GROMACS .gro file of C-alpha atoms in nm:
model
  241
    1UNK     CA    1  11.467  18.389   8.172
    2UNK     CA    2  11.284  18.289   7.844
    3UNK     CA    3  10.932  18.221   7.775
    4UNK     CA    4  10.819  17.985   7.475
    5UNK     CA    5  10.528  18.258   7.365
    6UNK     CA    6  10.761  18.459   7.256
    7UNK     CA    7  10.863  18.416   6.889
    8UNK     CA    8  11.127  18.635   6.755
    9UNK     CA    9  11.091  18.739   6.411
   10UNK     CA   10  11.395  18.741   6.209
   11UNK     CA   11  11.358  19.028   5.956
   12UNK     CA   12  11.671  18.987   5.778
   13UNK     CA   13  11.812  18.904   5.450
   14UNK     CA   14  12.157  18.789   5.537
   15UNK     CA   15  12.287  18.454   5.798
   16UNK     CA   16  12.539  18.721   5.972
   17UNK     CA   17  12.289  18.922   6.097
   18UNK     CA   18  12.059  18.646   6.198
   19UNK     CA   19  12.374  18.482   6.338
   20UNK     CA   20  12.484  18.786   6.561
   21UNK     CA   21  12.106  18.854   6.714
   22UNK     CA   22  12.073  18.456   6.780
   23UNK     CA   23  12.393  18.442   6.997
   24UNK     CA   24  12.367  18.763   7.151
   25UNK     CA   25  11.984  18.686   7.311
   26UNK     CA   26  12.124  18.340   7.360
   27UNK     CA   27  11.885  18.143   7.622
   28UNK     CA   28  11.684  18.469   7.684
   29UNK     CA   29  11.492  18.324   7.354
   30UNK     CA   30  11.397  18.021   7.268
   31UNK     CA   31  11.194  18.057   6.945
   32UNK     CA   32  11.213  18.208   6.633
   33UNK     CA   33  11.023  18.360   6.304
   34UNK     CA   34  11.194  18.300   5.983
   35UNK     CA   35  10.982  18.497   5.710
   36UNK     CA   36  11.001  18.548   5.365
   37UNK     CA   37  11.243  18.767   5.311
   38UNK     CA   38  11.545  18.564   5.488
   39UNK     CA   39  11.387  18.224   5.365
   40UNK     CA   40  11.431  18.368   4.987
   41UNK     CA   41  11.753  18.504   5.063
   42UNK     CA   42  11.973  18.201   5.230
   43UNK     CA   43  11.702  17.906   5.202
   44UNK     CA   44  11.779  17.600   5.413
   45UNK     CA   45  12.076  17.729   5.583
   46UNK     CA   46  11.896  17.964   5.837
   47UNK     CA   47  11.702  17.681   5.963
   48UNK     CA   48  12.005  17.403   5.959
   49UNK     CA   49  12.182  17.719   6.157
   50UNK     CA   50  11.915  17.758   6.415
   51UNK     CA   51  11.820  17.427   6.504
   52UNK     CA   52  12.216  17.364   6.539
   53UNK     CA   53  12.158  17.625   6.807
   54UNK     CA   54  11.840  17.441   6.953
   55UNK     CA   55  11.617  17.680   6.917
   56UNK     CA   56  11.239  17.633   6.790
   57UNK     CA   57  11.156  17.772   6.436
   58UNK     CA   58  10.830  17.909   6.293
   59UNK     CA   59  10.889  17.883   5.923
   60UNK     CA   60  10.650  18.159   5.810
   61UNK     CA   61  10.609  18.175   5.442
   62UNK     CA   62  10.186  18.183   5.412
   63UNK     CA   63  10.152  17.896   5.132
   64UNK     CA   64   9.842  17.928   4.910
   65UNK     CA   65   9.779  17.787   4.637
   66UNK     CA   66   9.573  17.475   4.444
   67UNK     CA   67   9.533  17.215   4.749
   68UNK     CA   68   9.776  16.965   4.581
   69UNK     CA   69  10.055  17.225   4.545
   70UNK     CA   70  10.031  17.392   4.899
   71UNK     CA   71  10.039  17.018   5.052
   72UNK     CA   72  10.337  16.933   4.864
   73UNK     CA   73  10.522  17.210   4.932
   74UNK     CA   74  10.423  17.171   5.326
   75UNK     CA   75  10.578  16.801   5.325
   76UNK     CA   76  10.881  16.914   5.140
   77UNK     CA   77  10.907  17.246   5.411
   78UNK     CA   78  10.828  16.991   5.623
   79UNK     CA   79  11.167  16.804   5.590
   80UNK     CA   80  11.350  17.095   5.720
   81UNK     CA   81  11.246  17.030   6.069
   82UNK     CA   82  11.041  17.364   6.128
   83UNK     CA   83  10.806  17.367   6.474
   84UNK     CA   84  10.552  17.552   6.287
   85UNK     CA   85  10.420  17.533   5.953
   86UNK     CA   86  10.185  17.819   5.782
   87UNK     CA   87   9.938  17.883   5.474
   88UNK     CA   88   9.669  18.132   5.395
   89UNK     CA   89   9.313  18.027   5.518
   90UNK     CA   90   9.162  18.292   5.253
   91UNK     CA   91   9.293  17.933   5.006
   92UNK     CA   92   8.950  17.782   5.142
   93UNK     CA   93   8.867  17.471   5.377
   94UNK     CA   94   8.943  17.245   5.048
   95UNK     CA   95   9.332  17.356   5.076
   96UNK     CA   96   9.332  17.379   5.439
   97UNK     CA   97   9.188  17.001   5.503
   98UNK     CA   98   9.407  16.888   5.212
   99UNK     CA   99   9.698  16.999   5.363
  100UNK     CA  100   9.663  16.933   5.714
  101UNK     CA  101   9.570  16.549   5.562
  102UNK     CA  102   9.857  16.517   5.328
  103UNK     CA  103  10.108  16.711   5.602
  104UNK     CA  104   9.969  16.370   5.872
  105UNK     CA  105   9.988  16.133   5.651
  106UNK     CA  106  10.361  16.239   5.552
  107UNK     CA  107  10.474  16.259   5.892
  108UNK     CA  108  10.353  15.899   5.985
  109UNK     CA  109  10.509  15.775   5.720
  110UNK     CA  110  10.837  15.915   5.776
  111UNK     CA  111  10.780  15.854   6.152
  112UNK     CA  112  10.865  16.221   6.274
  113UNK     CA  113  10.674  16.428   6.471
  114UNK     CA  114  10.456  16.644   6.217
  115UNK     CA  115  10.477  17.040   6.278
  116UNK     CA  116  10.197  17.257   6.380
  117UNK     CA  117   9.999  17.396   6.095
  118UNK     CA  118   9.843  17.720   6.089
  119UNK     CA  119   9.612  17.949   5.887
  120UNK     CA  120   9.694  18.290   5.793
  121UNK     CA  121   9.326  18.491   5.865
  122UNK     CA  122   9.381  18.851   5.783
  123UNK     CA  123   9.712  19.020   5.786
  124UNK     CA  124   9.774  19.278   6.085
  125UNK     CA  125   9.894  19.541   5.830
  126UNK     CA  126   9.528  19.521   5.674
  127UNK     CA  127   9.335  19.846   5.820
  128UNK     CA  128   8.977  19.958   5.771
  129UNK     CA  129   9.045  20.156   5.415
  130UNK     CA  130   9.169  19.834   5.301
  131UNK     CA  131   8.937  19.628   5.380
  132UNK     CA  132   8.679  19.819   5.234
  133UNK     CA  133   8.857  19.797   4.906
  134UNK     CA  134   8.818  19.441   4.908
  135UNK     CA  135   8.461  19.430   4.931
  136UNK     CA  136   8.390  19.152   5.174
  137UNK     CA  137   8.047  19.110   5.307
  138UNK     CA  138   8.145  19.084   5.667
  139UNK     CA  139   8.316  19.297   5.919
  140UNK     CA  140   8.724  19.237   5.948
  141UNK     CA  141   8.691  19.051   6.280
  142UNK     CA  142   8.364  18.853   6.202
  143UNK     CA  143   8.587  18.763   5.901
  144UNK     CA  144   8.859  18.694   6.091
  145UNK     CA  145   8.644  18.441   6.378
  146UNK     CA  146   8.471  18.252   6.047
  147UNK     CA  147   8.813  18.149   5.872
  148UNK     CA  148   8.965  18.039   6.219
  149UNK     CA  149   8.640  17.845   6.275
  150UNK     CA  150   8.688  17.692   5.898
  151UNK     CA  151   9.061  17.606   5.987
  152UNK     CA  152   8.983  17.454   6.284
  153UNK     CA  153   8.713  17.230   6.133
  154UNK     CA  154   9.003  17.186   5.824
  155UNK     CA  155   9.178  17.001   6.094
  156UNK     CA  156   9.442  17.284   6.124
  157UNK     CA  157   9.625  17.355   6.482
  158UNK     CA  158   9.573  17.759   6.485
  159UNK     CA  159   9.602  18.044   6.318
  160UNK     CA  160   9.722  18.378   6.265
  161UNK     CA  161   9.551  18.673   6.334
  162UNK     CA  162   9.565  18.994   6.493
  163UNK     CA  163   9.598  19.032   6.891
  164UNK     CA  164   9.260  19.269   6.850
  165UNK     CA  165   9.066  18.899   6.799
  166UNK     CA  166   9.239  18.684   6.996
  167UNK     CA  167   8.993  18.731   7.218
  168UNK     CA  168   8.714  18.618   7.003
  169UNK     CA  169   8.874  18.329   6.827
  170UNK     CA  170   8.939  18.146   7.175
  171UNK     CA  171   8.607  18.180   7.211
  172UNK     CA  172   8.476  18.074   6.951
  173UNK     CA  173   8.780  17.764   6.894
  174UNK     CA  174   8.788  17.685   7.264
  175UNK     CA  175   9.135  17.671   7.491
  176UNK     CA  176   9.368  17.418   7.275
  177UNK     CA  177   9.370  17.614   6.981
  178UNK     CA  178   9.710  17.811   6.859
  179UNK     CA  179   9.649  18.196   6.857
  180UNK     CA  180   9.960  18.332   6.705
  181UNK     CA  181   9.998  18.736   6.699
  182UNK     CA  182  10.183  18.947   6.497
  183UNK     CA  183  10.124  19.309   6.532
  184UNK     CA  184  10.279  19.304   6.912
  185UNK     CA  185  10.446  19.639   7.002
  186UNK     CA  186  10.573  19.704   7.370
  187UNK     CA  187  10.455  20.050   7.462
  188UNK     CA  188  10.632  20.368   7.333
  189UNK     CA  189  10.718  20.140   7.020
  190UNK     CA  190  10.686  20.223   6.683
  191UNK     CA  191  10.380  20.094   6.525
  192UNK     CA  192  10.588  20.125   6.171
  193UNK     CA  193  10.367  19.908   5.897
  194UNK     CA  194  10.117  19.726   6.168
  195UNK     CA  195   9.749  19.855   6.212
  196UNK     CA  196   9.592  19.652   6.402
  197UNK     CA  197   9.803  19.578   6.729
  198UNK     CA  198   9.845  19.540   7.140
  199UNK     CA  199  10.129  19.518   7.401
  200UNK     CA  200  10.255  19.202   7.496
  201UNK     CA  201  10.003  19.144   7.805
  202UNK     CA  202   9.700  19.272   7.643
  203UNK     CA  203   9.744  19.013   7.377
  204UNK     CA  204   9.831  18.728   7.646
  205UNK     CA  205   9.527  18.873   7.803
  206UNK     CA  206   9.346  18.823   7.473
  207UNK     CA  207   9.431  18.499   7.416
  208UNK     CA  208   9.719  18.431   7.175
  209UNK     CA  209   9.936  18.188   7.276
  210UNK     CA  210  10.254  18.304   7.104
  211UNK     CA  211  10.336  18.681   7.044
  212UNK     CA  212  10.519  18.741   6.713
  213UNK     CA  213  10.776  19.056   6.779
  214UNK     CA  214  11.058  19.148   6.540
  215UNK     CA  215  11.186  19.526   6.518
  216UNK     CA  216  11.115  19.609   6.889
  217UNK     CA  217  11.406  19.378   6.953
  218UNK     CA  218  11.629  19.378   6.645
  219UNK     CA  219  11.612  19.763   6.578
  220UNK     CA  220  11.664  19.807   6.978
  221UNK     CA  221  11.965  19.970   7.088
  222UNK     CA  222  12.011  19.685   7.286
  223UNK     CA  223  11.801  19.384   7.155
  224UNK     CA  224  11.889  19.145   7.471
  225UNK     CA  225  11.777  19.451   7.723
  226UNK     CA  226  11.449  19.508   7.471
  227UNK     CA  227  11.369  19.147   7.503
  228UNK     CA  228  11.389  19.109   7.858
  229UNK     CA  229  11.176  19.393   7.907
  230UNK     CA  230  10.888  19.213   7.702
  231UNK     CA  231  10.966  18.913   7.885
  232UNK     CA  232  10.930  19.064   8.201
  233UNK     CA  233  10.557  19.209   8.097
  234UNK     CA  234  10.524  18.899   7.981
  235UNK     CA  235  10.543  18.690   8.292
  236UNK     CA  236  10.268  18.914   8.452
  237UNK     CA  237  10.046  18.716   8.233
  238UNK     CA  238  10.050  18.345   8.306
  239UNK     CA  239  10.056  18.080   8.038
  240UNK     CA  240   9.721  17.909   7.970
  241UNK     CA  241   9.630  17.607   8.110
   0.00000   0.00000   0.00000
């Protein structure tokens, strides 16, 4: 049994270890995470490694930066063959539409499909203290709804945001639009550097339309038994039509 919502995040910073997970959940998972710290680490070869294996890859390194730069560096991420594509939506609708624009026009003229691109709203680690100490006008999830809303109209497929306003970014994006969640933590889990956060079926209840989970699995005594379990809680939440 797999389920395409679920995207396993690979929180590693060596191929062996990313290598070892991969072939031990086998066809139990079809998609993965590869963040930051592996991407820095190994580069190209994690992704050359997993699509050898077939499997779907959300390459999640959050660009942001001038418009020109962040739609560069999309269209030369983009050549790695990545599902999923990310960048910060707090870099404003300029960078978003810019990028989403220069990522299209790329693709056409290479004639390959063109990943899904997605905004970064507010990190799940963010909690209330924090984003006091930021001193934005609006509260977290009004924030979050206005720069999904600005993504969206940036031409952008979804974004990422916590499962707590899933439910208010479908409704306010409508049902085609990518909800991905981080911050997904089967019950009895460790919570570890997440604040805001949900099981698996409360944020399929929510909306999202992947679920972003990485040490429930990979720190589980058994990762393949871990991830059935989620995919099993999973399934008593139907995909959306």
């Amino acid at each position: 049994m797999s389920d395409n919502r679920l995207i396993v995040a690979l929180d590693f910073h060596n191929i062996d270890d990313v290598k070892q997970l991969v072939n031990e959940l086998g066809d139990s998972v079809n998609y993965y995470k590869v963040g930051m710290e592996l991407f820095y680490s190994v580069g190209a070869e994690v992704v050359k490694f997993l699509k050898s294996s077939n499997k779907n890859i959300f390459l999640d390194l959050k660009l942001h930066d001038i418009p020109n730069t962040v739609a560069g560096g999309l269209c030369s991420l983009m050549n790695l063959g990545a599902n999923i594509l990310n960048i910060h939506a707090g870099g404003g609708y300029t960078m978003m539409k810019t990028a989403a624009e220069r990522l299209k026009m790329e693709a056409d003229l290479l004639k390959i499909e063109r990943p899904k691109l997605i905004a970064v709203t507010v990190l799940t680690s963010i909690n209330q203290e924090d984003w006091e100490g930021l001193g934005y006008n609006l509260q977290m999830k009004g924030q979050v709804v206005r720069l999904a809303k600005l993504a969206q109209k940036a031409g952008l497929d979804g974004v990422v945001a916590s499962p707590q306003e899933a439910k208010a970014i479908r409704e306010a994006c409508g049902k085609d639009f990518l909800i991905v969640t981080p911050g997904v933590r089967p019950a009895g889990a460790a919570i570890n550097d997440q604040s805001r956060i949900a099981t698996p079926s409360q944020a399929l209840t929510n909306g999202a339309t992947h679920l972003v989970i990485g040490r429930p699995i990979i720190a589980a005594e058994n990762p393949k038994e871990a991830t059935q379990r989620i995919l099993e809680e999973m399934s008593t939440i139907p995909a959306a039509q």
